[in-house]
C-alpha positions as a LaTeX table, in Angstrom:
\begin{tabular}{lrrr}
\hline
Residue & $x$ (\AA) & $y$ (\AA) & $z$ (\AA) \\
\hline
Unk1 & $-51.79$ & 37.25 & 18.36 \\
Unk2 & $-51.17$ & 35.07 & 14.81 \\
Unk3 & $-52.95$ & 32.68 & 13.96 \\
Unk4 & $-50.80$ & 30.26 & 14.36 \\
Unk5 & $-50.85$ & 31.08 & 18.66 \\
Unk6 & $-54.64$ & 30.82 & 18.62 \\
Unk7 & $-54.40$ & 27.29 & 16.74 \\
Unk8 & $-55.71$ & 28.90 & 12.89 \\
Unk9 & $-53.47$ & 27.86 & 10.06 \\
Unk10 & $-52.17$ & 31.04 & 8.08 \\
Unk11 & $-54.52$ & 32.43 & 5.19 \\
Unk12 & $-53.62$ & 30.46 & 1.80 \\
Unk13 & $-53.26$ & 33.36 & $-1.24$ \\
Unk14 & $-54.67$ & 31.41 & $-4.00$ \\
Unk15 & $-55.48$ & 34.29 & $-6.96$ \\
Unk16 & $-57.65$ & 31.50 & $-9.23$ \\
Unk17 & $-59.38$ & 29.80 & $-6.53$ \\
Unk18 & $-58.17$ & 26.58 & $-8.11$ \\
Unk19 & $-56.06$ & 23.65 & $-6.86$ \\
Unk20 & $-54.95$ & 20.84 & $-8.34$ \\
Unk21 & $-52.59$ & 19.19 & $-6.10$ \\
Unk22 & $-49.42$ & 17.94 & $-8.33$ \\
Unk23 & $-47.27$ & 18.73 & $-5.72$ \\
Unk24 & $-48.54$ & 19.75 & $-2.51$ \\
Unk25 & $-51.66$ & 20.35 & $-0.44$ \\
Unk26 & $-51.99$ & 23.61 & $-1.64$ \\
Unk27 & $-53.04$ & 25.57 & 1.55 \\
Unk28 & $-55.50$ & 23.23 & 2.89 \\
Unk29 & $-55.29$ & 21.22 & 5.97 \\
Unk30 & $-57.11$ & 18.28 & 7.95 \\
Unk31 & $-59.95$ & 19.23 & 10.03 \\
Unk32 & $-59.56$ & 17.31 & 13.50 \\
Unk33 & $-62.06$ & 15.12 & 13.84 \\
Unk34 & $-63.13$ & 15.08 & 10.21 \\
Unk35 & $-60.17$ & 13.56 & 8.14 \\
Unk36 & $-56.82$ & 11.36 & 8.64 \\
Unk37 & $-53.42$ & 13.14 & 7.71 \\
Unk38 & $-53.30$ & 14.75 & 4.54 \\
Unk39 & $-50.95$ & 13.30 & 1.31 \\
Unk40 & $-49.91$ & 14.47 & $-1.73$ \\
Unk41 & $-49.90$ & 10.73 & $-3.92$ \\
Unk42 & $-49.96$ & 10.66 & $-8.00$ \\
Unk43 & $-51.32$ & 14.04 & $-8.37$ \\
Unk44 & $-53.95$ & 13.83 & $-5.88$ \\
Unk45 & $-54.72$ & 14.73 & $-2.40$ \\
Unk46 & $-55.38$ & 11.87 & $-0.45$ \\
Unk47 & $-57.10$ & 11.28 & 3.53 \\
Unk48 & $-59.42$ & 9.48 & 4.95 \\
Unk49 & $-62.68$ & 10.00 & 6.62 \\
Unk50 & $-62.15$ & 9.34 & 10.63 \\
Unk51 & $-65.50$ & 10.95 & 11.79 \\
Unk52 & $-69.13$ & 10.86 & 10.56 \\
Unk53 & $-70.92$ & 14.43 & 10.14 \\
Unk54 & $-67.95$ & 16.64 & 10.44 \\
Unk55 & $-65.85$ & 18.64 & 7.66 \\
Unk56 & $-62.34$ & 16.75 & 6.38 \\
Unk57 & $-60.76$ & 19.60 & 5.61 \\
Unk58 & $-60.88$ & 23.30 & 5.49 \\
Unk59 & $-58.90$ & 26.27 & 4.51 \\
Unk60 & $-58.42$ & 29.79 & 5.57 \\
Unk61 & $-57.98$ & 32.32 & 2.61 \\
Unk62 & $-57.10$ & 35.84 & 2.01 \\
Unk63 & $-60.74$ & 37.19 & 1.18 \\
Unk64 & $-62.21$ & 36.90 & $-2.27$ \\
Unk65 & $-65.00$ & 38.12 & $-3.45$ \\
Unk66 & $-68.13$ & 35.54 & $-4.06$ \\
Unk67 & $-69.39$ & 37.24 & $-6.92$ \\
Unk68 & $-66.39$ & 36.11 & $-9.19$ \\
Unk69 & $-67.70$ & 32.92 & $-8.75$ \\
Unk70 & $-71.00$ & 30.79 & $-9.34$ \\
Unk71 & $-69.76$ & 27.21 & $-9.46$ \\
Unk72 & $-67.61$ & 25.00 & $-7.38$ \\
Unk73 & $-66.45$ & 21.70 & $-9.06$ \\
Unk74 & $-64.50$ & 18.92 & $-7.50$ \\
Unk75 & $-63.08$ & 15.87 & $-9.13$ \\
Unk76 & $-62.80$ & 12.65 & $-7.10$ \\
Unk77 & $-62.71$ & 9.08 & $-5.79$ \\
Unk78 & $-64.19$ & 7.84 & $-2.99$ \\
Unk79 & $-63.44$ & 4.15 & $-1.91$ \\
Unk80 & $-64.78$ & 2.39 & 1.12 \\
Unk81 & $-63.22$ & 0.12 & 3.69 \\
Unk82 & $-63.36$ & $-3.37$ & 2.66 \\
Unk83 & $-64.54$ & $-4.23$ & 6.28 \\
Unk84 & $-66.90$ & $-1.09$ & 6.92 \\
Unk85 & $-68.50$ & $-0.05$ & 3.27 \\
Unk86 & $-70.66$ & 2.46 & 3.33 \\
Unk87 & $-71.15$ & 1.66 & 7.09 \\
Unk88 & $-75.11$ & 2.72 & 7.16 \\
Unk89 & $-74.59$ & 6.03 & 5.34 \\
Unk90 & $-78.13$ & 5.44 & 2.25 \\
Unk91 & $-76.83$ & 8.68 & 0.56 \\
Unk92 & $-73.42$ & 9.74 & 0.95 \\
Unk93 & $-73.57$ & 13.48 & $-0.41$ \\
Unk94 & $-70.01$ & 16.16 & $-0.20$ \\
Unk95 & $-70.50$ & 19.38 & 1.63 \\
Unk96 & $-68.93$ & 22.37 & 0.79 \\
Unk97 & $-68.81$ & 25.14 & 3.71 \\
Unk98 & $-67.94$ & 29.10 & 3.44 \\
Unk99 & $-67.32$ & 31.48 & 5.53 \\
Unk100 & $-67.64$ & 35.39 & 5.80 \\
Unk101 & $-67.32$ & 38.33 & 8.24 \\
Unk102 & $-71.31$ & 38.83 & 7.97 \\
Unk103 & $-71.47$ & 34.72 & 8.04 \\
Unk104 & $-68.08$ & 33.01 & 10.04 \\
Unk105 & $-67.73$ & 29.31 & 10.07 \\
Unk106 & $-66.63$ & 29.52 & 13.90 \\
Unk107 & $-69.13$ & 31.87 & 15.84 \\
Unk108 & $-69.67$ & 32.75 & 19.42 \\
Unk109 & $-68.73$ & 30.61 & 22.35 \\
Unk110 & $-66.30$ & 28.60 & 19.07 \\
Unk111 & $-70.06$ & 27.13 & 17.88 \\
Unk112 & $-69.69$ & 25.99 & 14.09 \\
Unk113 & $-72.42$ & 27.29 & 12.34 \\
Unk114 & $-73.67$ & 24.13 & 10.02 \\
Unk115 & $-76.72$ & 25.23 & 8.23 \\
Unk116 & $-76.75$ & 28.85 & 6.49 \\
Unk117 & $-73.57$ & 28.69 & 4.51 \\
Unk118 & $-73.17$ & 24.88 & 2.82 \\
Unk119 & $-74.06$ & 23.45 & $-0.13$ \\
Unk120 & $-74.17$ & 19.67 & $-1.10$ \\
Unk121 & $-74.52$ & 17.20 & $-3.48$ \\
Unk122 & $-74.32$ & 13.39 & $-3.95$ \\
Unk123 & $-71.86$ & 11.52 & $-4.83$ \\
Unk124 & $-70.63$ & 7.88 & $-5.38$ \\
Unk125 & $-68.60$ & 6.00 & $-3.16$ \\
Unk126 & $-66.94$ & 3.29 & $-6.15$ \\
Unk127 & $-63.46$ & 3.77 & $-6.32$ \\
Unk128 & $-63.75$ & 5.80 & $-9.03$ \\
Unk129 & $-62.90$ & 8.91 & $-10.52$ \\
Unk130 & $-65.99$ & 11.08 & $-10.67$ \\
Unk131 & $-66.53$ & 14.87 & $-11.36$ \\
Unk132 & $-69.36$ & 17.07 & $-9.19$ \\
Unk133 & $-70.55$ & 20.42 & $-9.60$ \\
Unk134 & $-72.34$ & 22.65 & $-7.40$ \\
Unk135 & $-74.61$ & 25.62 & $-7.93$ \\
Unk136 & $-73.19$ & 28.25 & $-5.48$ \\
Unk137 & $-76.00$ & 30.89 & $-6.94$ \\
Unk138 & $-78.76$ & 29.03 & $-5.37$ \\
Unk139 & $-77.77$ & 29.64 & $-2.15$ \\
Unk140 & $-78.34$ & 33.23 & $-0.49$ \\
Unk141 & $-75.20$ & 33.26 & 1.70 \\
Unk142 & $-72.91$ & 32.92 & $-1.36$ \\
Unk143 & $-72.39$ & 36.48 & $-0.92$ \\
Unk144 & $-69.64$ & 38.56 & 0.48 \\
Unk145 & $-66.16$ & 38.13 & 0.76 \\
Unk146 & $-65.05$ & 34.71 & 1.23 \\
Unk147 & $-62.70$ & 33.94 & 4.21 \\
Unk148 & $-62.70$ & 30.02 & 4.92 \\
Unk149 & $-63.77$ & 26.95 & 3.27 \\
Unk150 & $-64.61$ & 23.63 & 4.87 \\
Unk151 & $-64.73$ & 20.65 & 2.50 \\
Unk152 & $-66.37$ & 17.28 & 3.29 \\
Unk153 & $-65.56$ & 14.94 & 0.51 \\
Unk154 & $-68.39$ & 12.19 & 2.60 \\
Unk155 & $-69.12$ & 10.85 & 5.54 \\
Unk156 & $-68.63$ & 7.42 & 5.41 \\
Unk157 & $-66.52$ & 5.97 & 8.24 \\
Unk158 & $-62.77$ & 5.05 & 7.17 \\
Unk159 & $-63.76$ & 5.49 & 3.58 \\
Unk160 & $-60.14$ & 6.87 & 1.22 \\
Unk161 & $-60.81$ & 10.19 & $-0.79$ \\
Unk162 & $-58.01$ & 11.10 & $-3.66$ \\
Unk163 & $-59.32$ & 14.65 & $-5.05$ \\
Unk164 & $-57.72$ & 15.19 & $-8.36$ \\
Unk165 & $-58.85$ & 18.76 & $-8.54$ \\
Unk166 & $-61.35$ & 21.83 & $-6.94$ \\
Unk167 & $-62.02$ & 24.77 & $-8.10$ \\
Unk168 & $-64.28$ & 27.79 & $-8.22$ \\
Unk169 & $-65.41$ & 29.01 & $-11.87$ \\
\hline
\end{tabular}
């Protein structure tokens, strides 16, 4: 079977684990349940957030290797409904998720493993542009070949992302 027949999107081949989005997604695709359709607008990949606590988006890759790589960085704005703001969420933080064949994002009976293989940090929710890294060293399942990657840019209810760039250095 493809992937496409069991509902996977087709592995992305993306040799500098780098996207910046000038002209088209780039591979990646909404996660149902996380994030609103995806656009391409000025340069930028653009959604927004329809569920609290779940992944936006997510990608399936042809396998890297983790050890290339100790830093993910992600440049962004994240702007709130006018009606909803930050609707309750104190400390809105982006999560980035991995997957490998020792560690797979989807494991038995389809259960999404949510705690071993993410790493997060804060961010703010202004309307502006702002830049994060992370520190994929510090966390022992950054290890392995690489398969999948789930992004969530927040979690604030019908907030708008535009990411300007990701990438793995």
């Amino acid at each position: 079977m493809s992937c496409s027949e069991i509902g996977f999107a087709p592995s992305f081949r993306s040799a500098e684990q780098r996207w910046d989005f000038a002209e088209s997604v780039e591979g990646w695709y909404r996660q149902p349940y996380g994030g609103g359709e995806l656009e391409v607008k000025d340069g930028s990949l653009n959604f927004w957030v329809n569920r609290r606590l779940n992944y936006n988006i997510r990608q399936r890759v042809m396998p890297f290797d983790s050890g290339k790589y100790n830093t993910f960085r992600v440049r962004m704005r994240i702007t709130p409904n006018a009606k909803f703001g930050l609707g309750g969420e104190k400390k809105p933080n982006l999560r980035l998720k991995w997957g490998t064949k020792e560690n797979p994002v989807v494991g038995k009976d389809l259960h999404v493993e949510d705690r071993r293989c993410v790493a997060r940090h804060p961010v703010s929710a202004d309307g502006e542009f702002h830049e994060y890294s992370i520190d994929l060293r510090s966390n022992p399942c950054w290890k392995g070949e690489v398969d999948e990657r789930w992004f969530e840019a927040c979690s604030i209810m019908h907030a708008r992302v535009a990411i300007d760039w990701m990438r793995f250095e």
